[in-house]
Tab-separated table of C-alpha atoms in Angstrom:
chain	number	residue	atom	x	y	z
A	722	MET	CA	-46.997	48.386	2.305
A	723	GLN	CA	-43.428	49.418	2.967
A	724	THR	CA	-41.434	49.049	6.174
A	725	ILE	CA	-39.667	52.218	7.283
A	726	THR	CA	-36.537	52.381	9.418
A	727	ASN	CA	-35.385	55.715	10.795
A	728	LYS	CA	-31.812	56.810	10.073
A	729	THR	CA	-30.163	59.750	11.832
A	730	LEU	CA	-27.143	61.996	11.357
A	731	ALA	CA	-26.381	64.071	14.454
A	732	ASP	CA	-23.527	65.981	16.037
A	733	THR	CA	-22.592	69.014	18.129
A	734	LEU	CA	-19.853	71.262	16.762
A	735	TYR	CA	-17.657	73.427	18.993
A	736	TYR	CA	-15.603	76.585	18.758
A	737	GLU	CA	-13.057	76.400	21.561
A	738	ASP	CA	-15.249	75.284	24.473
A	739	ILE	CA	-18.480	76.739	23.102
A	740	PRO	CA	-21.074	74.467	21.468
A	741	VAL	CA	-21.955	76.654	18.494
A	742	LEU	CA	-24.055	74.327	16.345
A	743	THR	CA	-26.067	71.161	16.799
A	744	TYR	CA	-27.745	69.214	14.043
A	745	THR	CA	-30.088	66.259	13.957
A	746	ILE	CA	-31.135	64.985	10.567
A	747	HIS	CA	-33.631	62.144	10.350
A	748	TYR	CA	-34.321	60.350	7.084
A	749	PRO	CA	-36.193	57.177	6.094
A	750	TYR	CA	-34.879	53.838	4.902
A	751	PHE	CA	-37.421	51.674	3.085
A	752	THR	CA	-37.785	47.949	2.561
A	753	THR	CA	-40.564	46.751	0.293
A	754	THR	CA	-41.916	43.758	-1.581
A	755	CYS	CA	-42.913	46.024	-4.467
A	756	GLY	CA	-39.457	46.347	-6.004
A	757	TYR	CA	-35.929	46.026	-4.624
A	758	THR	CA	-34.365	48.236	-7.300
A	759	THR	CA	-36.879	51.022	-6.801
A	760	ALA	CA	-36.396	50.932	-3.016
A	761	TRP	CA	-32.624	51.171	-3.522
A	762	ARG	CA	-33.055	54.258	-5.711
A	763	ILE	CA	-35.475	55.948	-3.300
A	764	ASN	CA	-33.255	55.169	-0.316
A	765	ASN	CA	-30.317	56.733	-2.129
A	766	PHE	CA	-32.439	59.824	-2.766
A	767	TYR	CA	-33.008	60.374	0.960
A	768	ARG	CA	-29.479	59.385	1.947
A	769	PHE	CA	-28.053	61.932	-0.481
A	770	GLN	CA	-30.409	64.654	0.777
A	771	ALA	CA	-29.413	63.947	4.383
A	772	LYS	CA	-25.696	64.094	3.562
A	773	GLN	CA	-26.179	67.386	1.736
A	774	LYS	CA	-27.902	68.874	4.788
A	775	GLU	CA	-25.146	67.572	7.038
A	776	ASN	CA	-22.445	69.002	4.806
A	777	TYR	CA	-24.173	72.393	4.735
A	778	ALA	CA	-24.400	72.385	8.541
A	779	ARG	CA	-20.759	71.360	9.033
A	780	THR	CA	-19.375	73.897	6.568
A	781	THR	CA	-21.492	76.957	5.789
A	782	LEU	CA	-23.569	77.144	8.975
A	783	TYR	CA	-20.670	76.189	11.233
A	784	LYS	CA	-18.525	78.970	9.789
A	785	GLU	CA	-21.343	81.477	10.326
A	786	ALA	CA	-21.899	80.227	13.879
A	787	VAL	CA	-18.213	80.573	14.765
A	788	GLU	CA	-18.107	84.140	13.470
A	789	GLN	CA	-21.208	84.995	15.460
A	790	ALA	CA	-19.819	83.338	18.607
A	791	LYS	CA	-16.575	85.319	18.276
A	792	TYR	CA	-18.459	88.577	17.894
A	793	GLN	CA	-20.747	87.876	20.842
A	794	LYS	CA	-17.807	86.888	23.050
A	795	GLU	CA	-15.770	89.970	22.143
A	796	ASN	CA	-18.723	92.213	22.964
A	797	ASN	CA	-19.821	90.329	26.097
A	798	TYR	CA	-23.152	89.329	24.594
A	799	PRO	CA	-24.810	85.964	25.205
A	800	PHE	CA	-24.553	83.547	22.309
A	801	ASN	CA	-27.443	81.341	21.217
A	802	ASN	CA	-26.118	78.250	19.479
A	803	TYR	CA	-27.279	77.453	15.968
A	804	GLU	CA	-29.533	74.472	15.425
A	805	VAL	CA	-30.555	72.305	12.485
A	806	LEU	CA	-33.374	69.798	12.795
A	807	SER	CA	-34.773	67.774	9.911
A	808	ILE	CA	-37.789	65.555	10.659
A	809	TYR	CA	-39.876	63.562	8.207
A	810	GLN	CA	-43.461	62.399	8.594
A	811	ILE	CA	-44.937	59.424	6.721
A	812	THR	CA	-48.472	60.474	5.803
A	813	TYR	CA	-49.491	57.551	3.601
A	814	ASN	CA	-48.204	53.986	3.277
A	815	ASN	CA	-50.485	51.515	1.526
A	816	ASN	CA	-49.861	48.871	-1.141
A	817	CYS	CA	-46.919	50.267	-3.123
A	818	ILE	CA	-47.579	53.978	-2.508
A	819	VAL	CA	-45.751	56.057	0.098
A	820	SER	CA	-46.162	59.766	0.744
A	821	LEU	CA	-44.185	61.865	3.214
A	822	TYR	CA	-43.042	65.363	4.001
A	823	THR	CA	-39.878	66.668	5.636
A	824	ASP	CA	-39.698	69.791	7.789
A	825	TYR	CA	-36.231	71.350	7.788
A	826	TYR	CA	-35.852	73.713	10.741
A	827	THR	CA	-32.940	76.095	11.180
A	828	TYR	CA	-32.304	78.412	14.107
A	829	LEU	CA	-29.581	81.001	13.608
A	830	GLY	CA	-29.674	82.749	16.960
A	831	GLY	CA	-32.495	85.214	16.267
A	832	ALA	CA	-35.965	85.616	17.714
A	833	HIS	CA	-37.143	82.358	16.165
A	834	GLY	CA	-36.136	79.765	13.620
A	835	THR	CA	-37.565	79.028	10.203
A	836	THR	CA	-39.013	75.836	8.770
A	837	GLU	CA	-38.999	74.775	5.129
A	838	ARG	CA	-41.106	71.842	4.009
A	839	THR	CA	-40.519	69.440	1.123
A	840	SER	CA	-42.525	66.373	0.169
A	841	GLU	CA	-42.582	63.347	-2.115
A	842	THR	CA	-45.074	60.681	-3.102
A	843	TRP	CA	-43.610	57.467	-4.515
A	844	ASP	CA	-44.880	54.458	-6.402
A	845	PHE	CA	-42.533	51.700	-5.234
A	846	GLN	CA	-43.678	49.386	-8.004
A	847	THR	CA	-42.469	51.668	-10.798
A	848	GLY	CA	-40.083	53.912	-8.873
A	849	LYS	CA	-41.964	56.940	-10.160
A	850	ARG	CA	-42.369	60.050	-8.063
A	851	LEU	CA	-46.027	60.908	-8.438
A	852	SER	CA	-47.027	64.426	-9.423
A	853	LEU	CA	-50.140	66.368	-8.539
A	854	SER	CA	-51.431	65.982	-12.088
A	855	ASP	CA	-51.366	62.178	-11.671
A	856	TYR	CA	-54.322	62.549	-9.317
A	857	PHE	CA	-56.342	64.553	-11.864
A	858	PRO	CA	-55.687	62.701	-15.154
A	859	ASP	CA	-59.057	63.606	-16.681
A	860	ASP	CA	-59.225	67.209	-15.521
A	861	PRO	CA	-57.114	69.681	-17.544
A	862	MET	CA	-58.471	72.507	-15.363
A	863	PHE	CA	-57.494	70.897	-12.052
A	864	MET	CA	-55.157	73.760	-11.117
A	865	GLU	CA	-57.943	76.323	-11.269
A	866	SER	CA	-60.170	74.079	-9.169
A	867	ILE	CA	-57.460	73.621	-6.531
A	868	LEU	CA	-56.715	77.346	-6.266
A	869	ALA	CA	-60.418	78.141	-5.966
A	870	GLU	CA	-60.826	75.571	-3.178
A	871	ILE	CA	-57.822	76.930	-1.291
A	872	SER	CA	-59.237	80.465	-1.527
A	873	ARG	CA	-62.574	79.224	-0.233
A	874	GLN	CA	-60.932	77.524	2.737
A	875	VAL	CA	-58.905	80.635	3.596
A	876	THR	CA	-62.061	82.755	3.497
A	877	ASP	CA	-63.758	80.350	5.902
A	878	ARG	CA	-60.763	80.396	8.248
A	879	LEU	CA	-60.586	84.191	8.275
A	880	GLU	CA	-64.204	84.383	9.381
A	881	LYS	CA	-63.296	82.334	12.453
A	882	GLU	CA	-59.793	83.709	13.039
A	883	PRO	CA	-59.196	87.158	11.520
A	884	SER	CA	-55.660	88.256	10.585
A	885	THR	CA	-54.346	84.694	10.227
A	886	TYR	CA	-53.659	85.293	6.516
A	887	PHE	CA	-52.301	88.275	4.615
A	888	GLU	CA	-54.866	90.678	3.188
A	889	ASP	CA	-53.743	90.035	-0.383
A	890	TYR	CA	-54.047	86.258	0.043
A	891	PRO	CA	-56.002	85.731	-3.236
A	892	SER	CA	-53.033	86.853	-5.344
A	893	LEU	CA	-50.505	85.207	-3.022
A	894	ILE	CA	-52.294	81.853	-3.224
A	895	GLN	CA	-51.848	81.883	-6.982
A	896	GLY	CA	-48.420	83.529	-7.128
A	897	ASN	CA	-46.792	81.322	-4.499
A	898	PHE	CA	-48.418	78.046	-5.466
A	899	ASN	CA	-45.863	75.239	-5.808
A	900	ILE	CA	-47.076	72.254	-7.791
A	901	GLU	CA	-44.670	70.019	-5.820
A	902	GLY	CA	-46.011	71.284	-2.499
A	903	PHE	CA	-48.351	68.425	-1.664
A	904	TYR	CA	-48.533	65.101	0.109
A	905	VAL	CA	-51.118	62.334	0.361
A	906	THR	CA	-53.064	61.132	3.390
A	907	PRO	CA	-55.758	58.429	3.684
A	908	GLU	CA	-58.352	61.217	3.490
A	909	GLY	CA	-56.998	63.015	0.438
A	910	ILE	CA	-54.346	65.343	-0.917
A	911	VAL	CA	-52.906	68.070	1.276
A	912	ILE	CA	-51.622	71.222	-0.409
A	913	TYR	CA	-49.268	73.349	1.673
A	914	TYR	CA	-47.508	76.699	1.447
A	915	GLN	CA	-44.238	77.724	3.038
A	916	GLN	CA	-44.021	80.101	5.991
A	917	TYR	CA	-44.738	83.696	4.968
A	918	ASP	CA	-46.045	82.672	1.512
A	919	ILE	CA	-49.654	83.563	2.252
A	920	ALA	CA	-49.760	84.067	6.022
A	921	PRO	CA	-47.730	85.511	8.923
A	922	TYR	CA	-45.247	83.426	10.886
A	923	SER	CA	-47.749	82.766	13.673
A	924	THR	CA	-49.986	80.822	11.272
A	925	GLY	CA	-47.241	78.296	10.616
A	926	ILE	CA	-47.264	76.252	7.420
A	927	PRO	CA	-50.772	76.570	5.918
A	928	GLU	CA	-52.301	73.266	4.818
A	929	PHE	CA	-55.409	72.568	2.730
A	930	LEU	CA	-57.042	69.160	2.412
A	931	LEU	CA	-58.583	68.111	-0.908
A	932	PRO	CA	-60.704	65.007	-0.226
A	933	PHE	CA	-60.224	62.113	-2.633
A	934	GLN	CA	-63.823	62.285	-3.783
A	935	ASN	CA	-62.889	65.594	-5.425
A	936	CYS	CA	-60.092	63.920	-7.376
A	937	THR	CA	-60.348	61.709	-10.444
A	938	LYS	CA	-57.777	59.237	-9.146
A	939	ASN	CA	-57.413	57.775	-5.666
A	940	SER	CA	-54.219	56.905	-3.840
A	941	ASN	CA	-54.501	53.144	-4.255
A	942	THR	CA	-53.504	53.151	-7.901
């Protein structure tokens, strides 16, 4: 099992006396007995991602926020400051395997913000980032099985809560499927879709659990 320390990049940026943008970017720092070199590489991966997000906030988004603040001030409109928030969640940490996802939220002054999710599952012994196919090594048709199970779960959910998914969800499930859009929990593999991929904003980020007994490999290997 790995030990995780939280690291944070945060600041509030101003235009004149107006706070136009705030950002808070959390990212993990790992220590492990499974492999010092692999931990160093994985830590660099998250450090680099965090710095990229910070740079984007301090340059591109800050410039946009300043322009918007100027316009709002000139026209006597209230200005809602921009916000960036990046939060990770460790979903599995056992032996030398770690899985996590990161939700990257941006608010640009509109009715609501947007959230984009990314995820990784690591083997700290080898340094390999595990893929979805690693959990189905003996099943060449695993993709079809996953898509069918997701469709079944959506159908069940719609019976209980109508209108929580788009009407053309069967084609959207297949067309918007991202093979990297998964993370691991003690119960199984969770497949997720981004906002608006298969459901309206109010549904959030749709998630679908595939229990480990339905896989041909468990998370301990």
